[in-house]
Amino acid sequence: MSAFLPALDFVTLVSLVCAFVVLGVSVALYQDASNSLNRFPGPYLARWTGYYQAYFDIVKDGGWLDHLQELHRKYAIKVRSSVLARMKYLHFSDPLAYGDIYSNPKSMKDPKAYGAFLQPLATLVQTDSREVSARKPLISPFFSRQAVLNNLQETITFTVDKLLHQLTANHSTGKIPANLNLAYRSTAFDIISTYCFAKSPDIVSSPAFQSETLVGLDTSLSSVKFTTHSRIIRTLASHMPDWLGTKLGLKAVLDQTKDIVAMVDETLRTSEDADSDHRTIFSSILEGVRNGEYASRRESQTITRAWLIDEGVVLRFAGSDTTSNACTIGTRCLLADPRMLEKLMKELDEAWPDKNTPVKLEILERLPYLTAVIKESLRLSHGTVSPMKRVIGAGGAKIAGLYVPEGTSVAMGNTFVHLSPQVFPEPTRFYPERWLESNSGVLEKYLVAFGKGPRSCLGVNLAWCEMYVILGSIFRKLDLKPTVDVSSPWKFKEYFLPVYEENILHVTVRERP
């Protein structure tokens, strides 16, 4: 009898465990069967766990975007351009869906998706539309076209001149080739830092453009694939001691962050002189508060040191890549096509006859082929490449003609718009002329490198100014000779932003007559 009772207890225990498992599976199957999203096709495993995407983000190292392309090729025939990627996440590929998703004022950013950022107070990360509406009057004026025209041209010209000097002094014919992707990133990083913080880290002067700051930035970008899928990792990363960050290759990022903390503390302590020649983003925000713009919209919210720090970190580290990536892709594609390159250089020569005399931004903006080159460069560099999720608001929404219930997380990656043959014939071809055709106006709403709708990029005017001056100066003043194959397709890893392979664009240079 004594030998039988333990066995009976064990059987009972196993039976209870099995009963709970069966109950749990039954409930899950019932919820799945009654889910209103079941009419959207997609991989069955993705309905059960978000770790389906984590596998491609982490194990396949930034491979989720490629897998989404495969899923759409597989399922697009069954349901028009829609694929279920997880239980409450729909990803679309129909270009018409983009505006429906991102221009819908009732939709908000998905808190789970934006939790991957370690600066939870930054405007980029905010999911509360009321909070964003209250902040915009403080931040938007700093990036308005008028502010850029009045305050930025000199900064950009000065920084680009340093870039050109570095290239001609150290990477001319017969010397080591320049990594032009790093060169452009260094330039854009210095420009955004100088404009927003009145202080340049001068990484464009780093030997061979090999800056610890950019290396640390790439390291931090690659960590997004972990923080996206693990709350524990996000928490640990947010409280990481400096010594550990240094061991992980993030010393330069930590130093830049400390620099921003010091600037915030100085601004809060001294409240900069209103007559200063160049104000920082922090003083601009505080001035907006004093003028009552912010308080009139949301009196209960106050400006905090933590918010200013998070805002500054995001601006410094996320404010340069769209510009530099567009310059990299545009330059690579122009060097692969002598006809296009000659056409651009001829236009620049005629508009800018004396290259030693600074040219005004307004002159560059009026050049049709340069403008077309920039648009095509933005299209093929995409801006952000990770699909940015939105949660459908009350009442649901129609996306590309399909009803989606409220509470559903939806997204569409920029690459699915920019590489759509429905909108852009021969979508992988670099063809600036498409923006000069009589019907090119219809293409404008499908150029989404800066997003669309109420949460689109605030720095778009700054970015356009940078691209005009950088590309205009490079091709007016220098002849570039690639030392890598620029005719082959390029590759990138999806870490929120595209991270290109190391040899994306190496060149030697010589001054043009």
Short mmCIF file of C-alpha atoms in Angstrom, two decimals:
data_model
loop_
_atom_site.label_atom_id
_atom_site.label_comp_id
_atom_site.label_asym_id
_atom_site.label_seq_id
_atom_site.Cartn_x
_atom_site.Cartn_y
_atom_site.Cartn_z
CA MET A 1 0.00 0.00 0.00
CA SER A 2 2.78 2.45 0.92
CA ALA A 3 4.43 1.84 -2.45
CA PHE A 4 1.14 2.46 -4.28
CA LEU A 5 0.28 5.85 -2.73
CA PRO A 6 3.36 7.75 -4.03
CA ALA A 7 2.67 6.32 -7.48
CA LEU A 8 -0.95 7.44 -7.23
CA ASP A 9 0.15 10.93 -6.17
CA PHE A 10 2.50 11.14 -9.13
CA VAL A 11 -0.24 10.08 -11.54
CA THR A 12 -2.57 12.65 -10.03
CA LEU A 13 0.07 15.35 -10.40
CA VAL A 14 0.71 14.45 -14.05
CA SER A 15 -3.04 14.40 -14.69
CA LEU A 16 -3.45 17.87 -13.21
CA VAL A 17 -0.55 19.22 -15.27
CA CYS A 18 -2.00 17.69 -18.43
CA ALA A 19 -5.42 19.11 -17.58
CA PHE A 20 -3.99 22.62 -17.20
CA VAL A 21 -2.05 22.26 -20.45
CA VAL A 22 -5.14 21.08 -22.30
CA LEU A 23 -7.17 23.92 -20.78
CA GLY A 24 -4.58 26.51 -21.74
CA VAL A 25 -4.29 25.19 -25.29
CA SER A 26 -8.07 25.05 -25.58
CA VAL A 27 -8.45 28.67 -24.47
CA ALA A 28 -5.71 29.75 -26.87
CA LEU A 29 -7.30 27.83 -29.75
CA TYR A 30 -10.68 29.37 -28.96
CA GLN A 31 -9.21 32.87 -28.88
CA ASP A 32 -7.38 32.18 -32.12
CA ALA A 33 -10.52 30.80 -33.79
CA SER A 34 -12.56 33.84 -32.76
CA ASN A 35 -9.86 36.38 -33.64
CA SER A 36 -11.14 38.89 -36.17
CA LEU A 37 -7.73 39.00 -37.81
CA ASN A 38 -7.90 35.39 -38.97
CA ARG A 39 -9.03 36.48 -42.41
CA PHE A 40 -5.54 37.86 -42.93
CA PRO A 41 -3.14 35.12 -43.97
CA GLY A 42 0.27 34.52 -42.51
CA PRO A 43 2.50 31.98 -40.78
CA TYR A 44 0.59 30.14 -38.07
CA LEU A 45 3.41 30.30 -35.51
CA ALA A 46 3.47 34.11 -35.72
CA ARG A 47 -0.07 34.20 -34.30
CA TRP A 48 1.13 32.66 -31.05
CA THR A 49 4.34 34.48 -30.19
CA GLY A 50 6.27 37.65 -30.90
CA TYR A 51 9.43 35.58 -30.71
CA TYR A 52 8.73 34.54 -34.27
CA GLN A 53 10.01 37.96 -35.32
CA ALA A 54 12.73 37.86 -32.65
CA TYR A 55 14.26 34.83 -34.39
CA PHE A 56 14.80 36.81 -37.58
CA ASP A 57 15.91 39.96 -35.78
CA ILE A 58 18.44 38.22 -33.54
CA VAL A 59 19.41 34.83 -34.95
CA LYS A 60 19.24 36.00 -38.56
CA ASP A 61 20.86 39.30 -37.52
CA GLY A 62 18.51 41.93 -38.91
CA GLY A 63 16.73 39.56 -41.28
CA TRP A 64 13.11 40.40 -40.44
CA LEU A 65 12.66 42.78 -43.37
CA ASP A 66 13.84 40.18 -45.88
CA HIS A 67 11.50 37.64 -44.32
CA LEU A 68 8.57 40.04 -44.59
CA GLN A 69 9.28 40.31 -48.30
CA GLU A 70 9.14 36.52 -48.57
CA LEU A 71 5.86 36.39 -46.62
CA HIS A 72 4.25 38.94 -48.89
CA ARG A 73 5.36 37.04 -51.97
CA LYS A 74 3.83 33.91 -50.48
CA TYR A 75 0.51 35.31 -49.20
CA ALA A 76 -0.22 38.37 -51.37
CA ILE A 77 -2.36 36.36 -53.80
CA LYS A 78 -4.79 35.22 -51.11
CA VAL A 79 -5.52 38.56 -49.46
CA ARG A 80 -4.66 41.78 -51.11
CA SER A 81 -1.21 42.77 -49.95
CA SER A 82 -1.69 41.92 -46.27
CA VAL A 83 0.14 39.46 -44.08
CA LEU A 84 -0.36 38.59 -40.44
CA ALA A 85 3.04 38.73 -38.79
CA ARG A 86 1.90 38.16 -35.21
CA MET A 87 -1.30 37.86 -33.15
CA LYS A 88 -2.12 41.58 -33.14
CA TYR A 89 0.25 42.86 -35.83
CA LEU A 90 -0.59 43.34 -39.49
CA HIS A 91 2.02 44.33 -42.02
CA PHE A 92 0.90 45.76 -45.37
CA SER A 93 2.63 45.98 -48.74
CA ASP A 94 0.07 47.93 -50.78
CA PRO A 95 1.48 51.48 -51.21
CA LEU A 96 -2.00 52.91 -50.62
CA ALA A 97 -1.87 51.51 -47.08
CA TYR A 98 0.98 53.79 -46.01
CA GLY A 99 -1.09 56.96 -45.84
CA ASP A 100 -3.99 55.14 -44.20
CA ILE A 101 -1.68 53.93 -41.43
CA TYR A 102 0.54 56.92 -40.73
CA SER A 103 -1.76 59.84 -41.54
CA ASN A 104 -4.56 58.57 -39.30
CA PRO A 105 -4.78 60.99 -36.34
CA LYS A 106 -6.57 58.38 -34.23
CA SER A 107 -3.66 55.92 -34.40
CA MET A 108 -0.84 56.06 -31.91
CA LYS A 109 2.66 54.66 -31.84
CA ASP A 110 2.78 51.11 -30.48
CA PRO A 111 4.17 51.34 -26.91
CA LYS A 112 5.63 47.83 -27.14
CA ALA A 113 7.56 48.62 -30.31
CA TYR A 114 8.88 52.00 -29.18
CA GLY A 115 9.88 50.58 -25.83
CA ALA A 116 13.04 49.39 -27.56
CA PHE A 117 14.44 52.92 -27.24
CA LEU A 118 16.30 53.66 -24.04
CA GLN A 119 15.20 57.32 -24.00
CA PRO A 120 11.52 56.93 -23.02
CA LEU A 121 10.89 60.66 -22.60
CA ALA A 122 12.07 61.76 -26.06
CA THR A 123 9.41 63.07 -28.43
CA LEU A 124 10.27 60.41 -31.03
CA VAL A 125 9.23 57.70 -28.57
CA GLN A 126 6.06 59.29 -27.17
CA THR A 127 2.83 57.42 -27.82
CA ASP A 128 0.49 59.99 -26.28
CA SER A 129 -0.66 62.25 -29.14
CA ARG A 130 -1.66 64.98 -26.68
CA GLU A 131 1.85 65.08 -25.27
CA VAL A 132 3.35 65.29 -28.75
CA SER A 133 0.93 68.07 -29.74
CA ALA A 134 1.96 70.02 -26.67
CA ARG A 135 5.67 69.62 -27.37
CA LYS A 136 5.64 70.49 -31.06
CA PRO A 137 5.39 74.27 -30.55
CA LEU A 138 8.59 74.04 -28.51
CA ILE A 139 10.63 71.95 -30.93
CA SER A 140 9.27 72.64 -34.42
CA PRO A 141 10.36 76.31 -34.63
CA PHE A 142 13.96 75.22 -34.10
CA PHE A 143 13.75 73.08 -37.27
CA SER A 144 11.54 75.35 -39.37
CA ARG A 145 12.68 76.26 -42.85
CA GLN A 146 13.19 79.88 -41.83
CA ALA A 147 15.34 78.90 -38.85
CA VAL A 148 17.42 76.61 -41.06
CA LEU A 149 17.89 79.33 -43.69
CA ASN A 150 18.85 81.92 -41.08
CA ASN A 151 21.11 79.83 -38.86
CA LEU A 152 22.34 76.74 -40.64
CA GLN A 153 23.93 77.53 -44.01
CA GLU A 154 27.16 78.81 -42.52
CA THR A 155 27.46 75.78 -40.24
CA ILE A 156 26.89 73.34 -43.08
CA THR A 157 29.29 75.13 -45.44
CA PHE A 158 32.00 75.23 -42.78
CA THR A 159 31.62 71.51 -41.98
CA VAL A 160 31.46 70.45 -45.64
CA ASP A 161 34.60 72.47 -46.36
CA LYS A 162 36.35 70.47 -43.63
CA LEU A 163 35.11 67.27 -45.29
CA LEU A 164 36.48 68.36 -48.66
CA HIS A 165 39.81 69.28 -47.09
CA GLN A 166 40.07 65.89 -45.43
CA LEU A 167 39.30 64.12 -48.70
CA THR A 168 41.77 66.09 -50.85
CA ALA A 169 44.55 66.09 -48.23
CA ASN A 170 44.42 62.42 -47.25
CA HIS A 171 42.52 60.49 -49.91
CA SER A 172 43.61 61.92 -53.25
CA THR A 173 44.72 59.74 -56.16
CA GLY A 174 47.58 57.48 -55.08
CA LYS A 175 46.67 57.65 -51.38
CA ILE A 176 44.43 55.38 -49.31
CA PRO A 177 40.78 55.38 -50.43
CA ALA A 178 38.22 57.13 -48.24
CA ASN A 179 35.24 55.31 -46.78
CA LEU A 180 32.73 57.86 -48.05
CA ASN A 181 29.90 56.38 -46.01
CA LEU A 182 31.83 57.17 -42.82
CA ALA A 183 32.79 60.55 -44.26
CA TYR A 184 29.18 61.51 -44.88
CA ARG A 185 28.07 60.19 -41.50
CA SER A 186 30.81 62.19 -39.77
CA THR A 187 29.77 65.34 -41.60
CA ALA A 188 26.07 64.96 -40.82
CA PHE A 189 26.82 64.12 -37.17
CA ASP A 190 28.92 67.26 -36.75
CA ILE A 191 26.25 69.41 -38.43
CA ILE A 192 23.36 68.21 -36.24
CA SER A 193 25.53 68.51 -33.13
CA THR A 194 26.64 72.05 -33.96
CA TYR A 195 23.14 73.19 -34.86
CA CYS A 196 21.33 71.66 -31.90
CA PHE A 197 23.99 72.07 -29.22
CA ALA A 198 26.23 74.92 -30.50
CA LYS A 199 29.17 72.57 -30.11
CA SER A 200 30.79 70.26 -32.67
CA PRO A 201 32.50 66.98 -31.74
CA ASP A 202 34.55 67.46 -34.95
CA ILE A 203 34.56 63.80 -35.87
CA VAL A 204 34.85 64.75 -39.54
CA SER A 205 38.51 65.50 -38.74
CA SER A 206 39.14 61.96 -37.45
CA PRO A 207 41.88 60.15 -39.40
CA ALA A 208 40.25 58.17 -42.24
CA PHE A 209 36.91 59.17 -40.68
CA GLN A 210 37.37 56.30 -38.20
CA SER A 211 35.69 57.80 -35.16
CA GLU A 212 35.02 56.00 -31.89
CA THR A 213 31.70 57.83 -31.84
CA LEU A 214 30.46 56.21 -35.04
CA VAL A 215 31.74 52.80 -33.95
CA GLY A 216 29.89 53.18 -30.66
CA LEU A 217 26.77 54.33 -32.49
CA ASP A 218 26.81 51.21 -34.67
CA THR A 219 27.25 49.06 -31.57
CA SER A 220 24.27 50.70 -29.90
CA LEU A 221 22.17 50.32 -33.08
CA SER A 222 22.87 46.61 -33.22
CA SER A 223 21.54 46.30 -29.66
CA VAL A 224 18.06 47.39 -30.80
CA LYS A 225 17.31 43.83 -31.91
CA PHE A 226 17.70 42.72 -28.27
CA THR A 227 15.93 45.62 -26.54
CA THR A 228 12.97 45.28 -28.93
CA HIS A 229 12.12 41.80 -27.70
CA SER A 230 13.18 41.73 -24.06
CA ARG A 231 12.00 43.99 -21.27
CA ILE A 232 14.70 42.56 -19.01
CA ILE A 233 17.44 43.54 -21.46
CA ARG A 234 15.93 47.03 -21.82
CA THR A 235 15.96 47.45 -18.06
CA LEU A 236 19.54 46.22 -17.74
CA ALA A 237 20.69 48.44 -20.61
CA SER A 238 19.01 51.48 -19.05
CA HIS A 239 20.89 50.93 -15.79
CA MET A 240 24.18 49.73 -17.24
CA PRO A 241 27.21 51.00 -15.27
CA ASP A 242 29.72 53.02 -17.27
CA TRP A 243 32.51 50.47 -16.83
CA LEU A 244 30.39 47.78 -18.48
CA GLY A 245 29.35 50.09 -21.31
CA THR A 246 33.01 50.85 -21.93
CA LYS A 247 33.85 47.15 -22.13
CA LEU A 248 31.02 46.69 -24.65
CA GLY A 249 32.49 49.35 -26.95
CA LEU A 250 30.13 52.16 -25.97
CA LYS A 251 32.63 54.56 -24.37
CA ALA A 252 32.23 57.20 -27.09
CA VAL A 253 28.43 57.03 -26.84
CA LEU A 254 28.63 57.36 -23.05
CA ASP A 255 30.95 60.36 -23.42
CA GLN A 256 28.58 62.06 -25.85
CA THR A 257 25.67 61.40 -23.50
CA LYS A 258 27.60 62.88 -20.58
CA ASP A 259 28.28 65.91 -22.74
CA ILE A 260 24.54 66.36 -23.31
CA VAL A 261 23.84 65.98 -19.58
CA ALA A 262 26.38 68.72 -18.88
CA MET A 263 24.78 71.02 -21.47
CA VAL A 264 21.31 70.45 -20.01
CA ASP A 265 22.54 71.21 -16.51
CA GLU A 266 24.32 74.35 -17.69
CA THR A 267 21.20 75.54 -19.54
CA LEU A 268 18.94 74.95 -16.55
CA ARG A 269 21.42 76.67 -14.26
CA THR A 270 22.16 79.78 -16.31
CA SER A 271 19.23 80.10 -18.75
CA GLU A 272 21.20 81.25 -21.80
CA ASP A 273 21.24 84.86 -22.92
CA ALA A 274 18.39 85.49 -25.34
CA ASP A 275 20.74 87.53 -27.54
CA SER A 276 23.18 84.65 -28.01
CA ASP A 277 24.37 84.24 -31.62
CA HIS A 278 23.43 80.59 -31.67
CA ARG A 279 20.93 79.06 -29.33
CA THR A 280 20.74 75.37 -28.44
CA ILE A 281 17.69 73.13 -28.67
CA PHE A 282 17.48 73.23 -24.88
CA SER A 283 17.36 77.03 -24.65
CA SER A 284 14.81 77.08 -27.47
CA ILE A 285 12.54 74.75 -25.50
CA LEU A 286 12.91 76.77 -22.31
CA GLU A 287 12.21 80.00 -24.18
CA GLY A 288 9.02 78.45 -25.56
CA VAL A 289 7.94 77.63 -22.02
CA ARG A 290 8.56 81.20 -20.87
CA ASN A 291 6.49 82.49 -23.77
CA GLY A 292 3.60 80.36 -22.59
CA GLU A 293 3.22 78.30 -25.79
CA TYR A 294 3.65 75.00 -24.00
CA ALA A 295 1.65 75.88 -20.90
CA SER A 296 -1.30 77.04 -23.00
CA ARG A 297 -1.60 73.56 -24.44
CA ARG A 298 -1.00 71.42 -21.38
CA GLU A 299 -0.58 73.21 -18.11
CA SER A 300 -0.05 70.11 -15.98
CA GLN A 301 3.14 69.07 -17.78
CA THR A 302 6.47 70.60 -16.82
CA ILE A 303 9.86 70.66 -18.46
CA THR A 304 12.14 68.22 -16.68
CA ARG A 305 15.86 67.62 -16.76
CA ALA A 306 15.24 63.97 -17.70
CA TRP A 307 13.14 64.94 -20.72
CA LEU A 308 15.74 67.41 -22.01
CA ILE A 309 18.47 64.78 -21.68
CA ASP A 310 16.48 62.13 -23.54
CA GLU A 311 15.55 64.64 -26.25
CA GLY A 312 19.17 65.64 -26.70
CA VAL A 313 20.46 62.07 -26.90
CA VAL A 314 17.93 61.10 -29.58
CA LEU A 315 18.60 64.24 -31.62
CA ARG A 316 22.34 63.69 -31.53
CA PHE A 317 22.34 60.00 -32.38
CA ALA A 318 19.29 59.69 -34.62
CA GLY A 319 19.47 63.02 -36.43
CA SER A 320 22.10 62.29 -39.03
CA ASP A 321 21.69 58.86 -40.60
CA THR A 322 18.88 59.57 -43.08
CA THR A 323 20.94 62.39 -44.58
CA SER A 324 24.24 60.51 -44.72
CA ASN A 325 22.68 57.31 -46.05
CA ALA A 326 20.97 59.22 -48.87
CA CYS A 327 24.27 60.89 -49.78
CA THR A 328 26.05 57.52 -49.76
CA ILE A 329 23.52 55.78 -52.01
CA GLY A 330 23.20 58.77 -54.34
CA THR A 331 26.98 59.08 -54.76
CA ARG A 332 27.40 55.35 -55.34
CA CYS A 333 24.69 55.29 -58.01
CA LEU A 334 26.00 58.39 -59.78
CA LEU A 335 29.50 56.93 -59.94
CA ALA A 336 28.01 53.81 -61.53
CA ASP A 337 26.40 55.84 -64.34
CA PRO A 338 28.69 58.31 -66.16
CA ARG A 339 25.76 59.84 -68.09
CA MET A 340 23.91 60.85 -64.94
CA LEU A 341 27.11 62.05 -63.29
CA GLU A 342 27.99 64.26 -66.25
CA LYS A 343 24.47 65.69 -66.36
CA LEU A 344 24.61 66.65 -62.68
CA MET A 345 28.09 68.14 -62.90
CA LYS A 346 27.12 70.22 -65.93
CA GLU A 347 24.10 71.61 -64.09
CA LEU A 348 26.26 72.49 -61.08
CA ASP A 349 28.97 74.10 -63.24
CA GLU A 350 26.43 76.39 -64.89
CA ALA A 351 24.71 77.39 -61.65
CA TRP A 352 27.94 77.70 -59.63
CA PRO A 353 30.60 79.02 -62.04
CA ASP A 354 33.17 79.97 -59.37
CA LYS A 355 33.52 76.99 -57.06
CA ASN A 356 35.64 79.02 -54.64
CA THR A 357 32.75 81.35 -53.91
CA PRO A 358 30.12 80.00 -51.51
CA VAL A 359 26.77 79.36 -53.14
CA LYS A 360 23.43 80.14 -51.50
CA LEU A 361 21.09 77.30 -50.64
CA GLU A 362 18.29 78.91 -52.67
CA ILE A 363 20.37 78.53 -55.85
CA LEU A 364 20.96 74.82 -55.23
CA GLU A 365 17.28 74.29 -54.42
CA ARG A 366 16.34 75.61 -57.88
CA LEU A 367 18.45 73.00 -59.70
CA PRO A 368 16.01 70.40 -61.08
CA TYR A 369 18.45 67.57 -61.66
CA LEU A 370 20.17 67.92 -58.28
CA THR A 371 16.74 67.91 -56.64
CA ALA A 372 15.77 64.80 -58.60
CA VAL A 373 19.03 63.09 -57.57
CA ILE A 374 18.31 63.82 -53.91
CA LYS A 375 14.76 62.47 -54.15
CA GLU A 376 15.96 59.29 -55.84
CA SER A 377 18.72 58.94 -53.26
CA LEU A 378 16.16 59.20 -50.45
CA ARG A 379 13.93 56.66 -52.18
CA LEU A 380 16.66 54.04 -52.41
CA SER A 381 18.12 54.69 -48.94
CA HIS A 382 14.62 54.62 -47.38
CA GLY A 383 15.16 56.55 -44.12
CA THR A 384 14.17 54.12 -41.37
CA VAL A 385 13.75 50.57 -42.65
CA SER A 386 12.11 48.82 -39.70
CA PRO A 387 8.30 48.89 -40.00
CA MET A 388 7.12 51.50 -37.49
CA LYS A 389 4.02 50.16 -35.73
CA ARG A 390 0.85 52.10 -35.05
CA VAL A 391 -2.12 50.99 -32.94
CA ILE A 392 -5.51 51.53 -34.56
CA GLY A 393 -7.73 53.85 -32.53
CA ALA A 394 -11.38 53.76 -31.53
CA GLY A 395 -13.78 52.63 -34.22
CA GLY A 396 -11.18 50.80 -36.27
CA ALA A 397 -9.92 51.96 -39.64
CA LYS A 398 -9.88 51.07 -43.30
CA ILE A 399 -6.40 50.38 -44.61
CA ALA A 400 -6.07 49.97 -48.37
CA GLY A 401 -9.78 49.18 -48.44
CA LEU A 402 -9.62 46.54 -45.70
CA TYR A 403 -11.29 47.04 -42.32
CA VAL A 404 -8.94 46.62 -39.36
CA PRO A 405 -10.41 46.59 -35.82
CA GLU A 406 -9.29 48.97 -33.10
CA GLY A 407 -6.40 47.88 -30.92
CA THR A 408 -4.63 46.16 -33.83
CA SER A 409 -0.98 46.98 -34.34
CA VAL A 410 -0.28 47.79 -37.99
CA ALA A 411 2.78 48.81 -39.95
CA MET A 412 4.31 49.17 -43.38
CA GLY A 413 8.04 49.33 -43.98
CA ASN A 414 9.35 52.20 -46.13
CA THR A 415 11.04 49.73 -48.45
CA PHE A 416 7.66 48.31 -49.47
CA VAL A 417 6.63 51.74 -50.74
CA HIS A 418 9.91 52.79 -52.30
CA LEU A 419 10.43 49.50 -54.12
CA SER A 420 6.85 49.05 -55.29
CA PRO A 421 6.69 48.50 -59.07
CA GLN A 422 3.12 49.82 -58.95
CA VAL A 423 4.46 53.27 -58.12
CA PHE A 424 8.05 53.22 -59.32
CA PRO A 425 8.63 51.23 -62.54
CA GLU A 426 11.98 49.41 -62.37
CA PRO A 427 12.04 50.17 -58.64
CA THR A 428 15.61 49.04 -57.94
CA ARG A 429 16.99 51.27 -60.70
CA PHE A 430 18.48 54.64 -59.75
CA TYR A 431 16.69 56.91 -62.21
CA PRO A 432 16.43 60.60 -61.20
CA GLU A 433 14.58 61.40 -64.42
CA ARG A 434 11.43 59.81 -63.00
CA TRP A 435 11.10 62.92 -60.77
CA LEU A 436 11.28 65.24 -63.80
CA GLU A 437 8.50 63.68 -65.86
CA SER A 438 5.18 65.46 -66.35
CA ASN A 439 3.34 63.14 -63.96
CA SER A 440 6.04 63.12 -61.28
CA GLY A 441 3.82 65.01 -58.86
CA VAL A 442 1.91 61.83 -58.05
CA LEU A 443 5.16 60.25 -56.83
CA GLU A 444 5.67 62.79 -54.06
CA LYS A 445 3.25 61.17 -51.62
CA TYR A 446 5.13 57.89 -52.02
CA LEU A 447 8.49 59.35 -51.02
CA VAL A 448 8.34 58.41 -47.35
CA ALA A 449 11.94 58.55 -46.14
CA PHE A 450 10.86 61.12 -43.52
CA GLY A 451 7.55 59.44 -42.80
CA LYS A 452 4.09 60.91 -43.34
CA GLY A 453 1.37 62.34 -41.18
CA PRO A 454 1.43 64.01 -37.75
CA ARG A 455 4.45 62.01 -36.51
CA SER A 456 6.69 62.60 -39.52
CA CYS A 457 10.29 63.71 -38.99
CA LEU A 458 10.65 67.19 -37.48
CA GLY A 459 14.12 67.65 -38.98
CA VAL A 460 13.14 67.36 -42.64
CA ASN A 461 14.13 70.96 -43.48
CA LEU A 462 17.53 70.49 -41.87
CA ALA A 463 18.07 67.23 -43.76
CA TRP A 464 17.19 68.72 -47.15
CA CYS A 465 19.53 71.64 -46.58
CA GLU A 466 22.37 69.28 -45.69
CA MET A 467 21.84 67.10 -48.76
CA TYR A 468 21.77 70.06 -51.15
CA VAL A 469 25.02 71.48 -49.80
CA ILE A 470 26.87 68.17 -49.34
CA LEU A 471 26.07 66.65 -52.73
CA GLY A 472 26.27 70.00 -54.52
CA SER A 473 29.73 70.70 -53.07
CA ILE A 474 31.08 67.20 -53.61
CA PHE A 475 30.18 67.05 -57.30
CA ARG A 476 31.01 70.69 -58.06
CA LYS A 477 34.45 70.59 -56.48
CA LEU A 478 35.72 66.99 -56.69
CA ASP A 479 36.18 64.15 -59.11
CA LEU A 480 35.58 60.83 -57.34
CA LYS A 481 37.01 57.49 -58.43
CA PRO A 482 35.45 54.43 -56.78
CA THR A 483 37.77 51.67 -55.60
CA VAL A 484 34.93 49.18 -55.05
CA ASP A 485 32.35 47.75 -57.42
CA VAL A 486 29.56 50.37 -57.46
CA SER A 487 27.50 48.65 -60.15
CA SER A 488 26.43 45.69 -58.00
CA PRO A 489 23.43 45.72 -55.61
CA TRP A 490 24.24 46.84 -52.09
CA LYS A 491 23.14 45.18 -48.88
CA PHE A 492 22.20 46.37 -45.42
CA LYS A 493 21.14 44.97 -42.08
CA GLU A 494 17.91 46.18 -40.56
CA TYR A 495 18.66 47.74 -37.18
CA PHE A 496 15.83 50.31 -37.24
CA LEU A 497 18.07 52.23 -39.64
CA PRO A 498 19.90 50.51 -42.50
CA VAL A 499 23.46 49.53 -41.58
CA TYR A 500 25.46 49.07 -44.77
CA GLU A 501 28.30 46.69 -45.40
CA GLU A 502 31.73 48.18 -44.73
CA ASN A 503 32.76 48.50 -48.38
CA ILE A 504 29.58 50.23 -49.56
CA LEU A 505 31.55 53.19 -51.00
CA HIS A 506 35.30 53.73 -51.04
CA VAL A 507 36.81 56.39 -53.30
CA THR A 508 39.89 58.40 -54.12
CA VAL A 509 39.48 62.04 -55.11
CA ARG A 510 41.03 64.88 -57.05
CA GLU A 511 40.02 68.49 -57.26
CA ARG A 512 38.03 69.57 -60.27
CA PRO A 513 39.38 72.49 -62.30
#
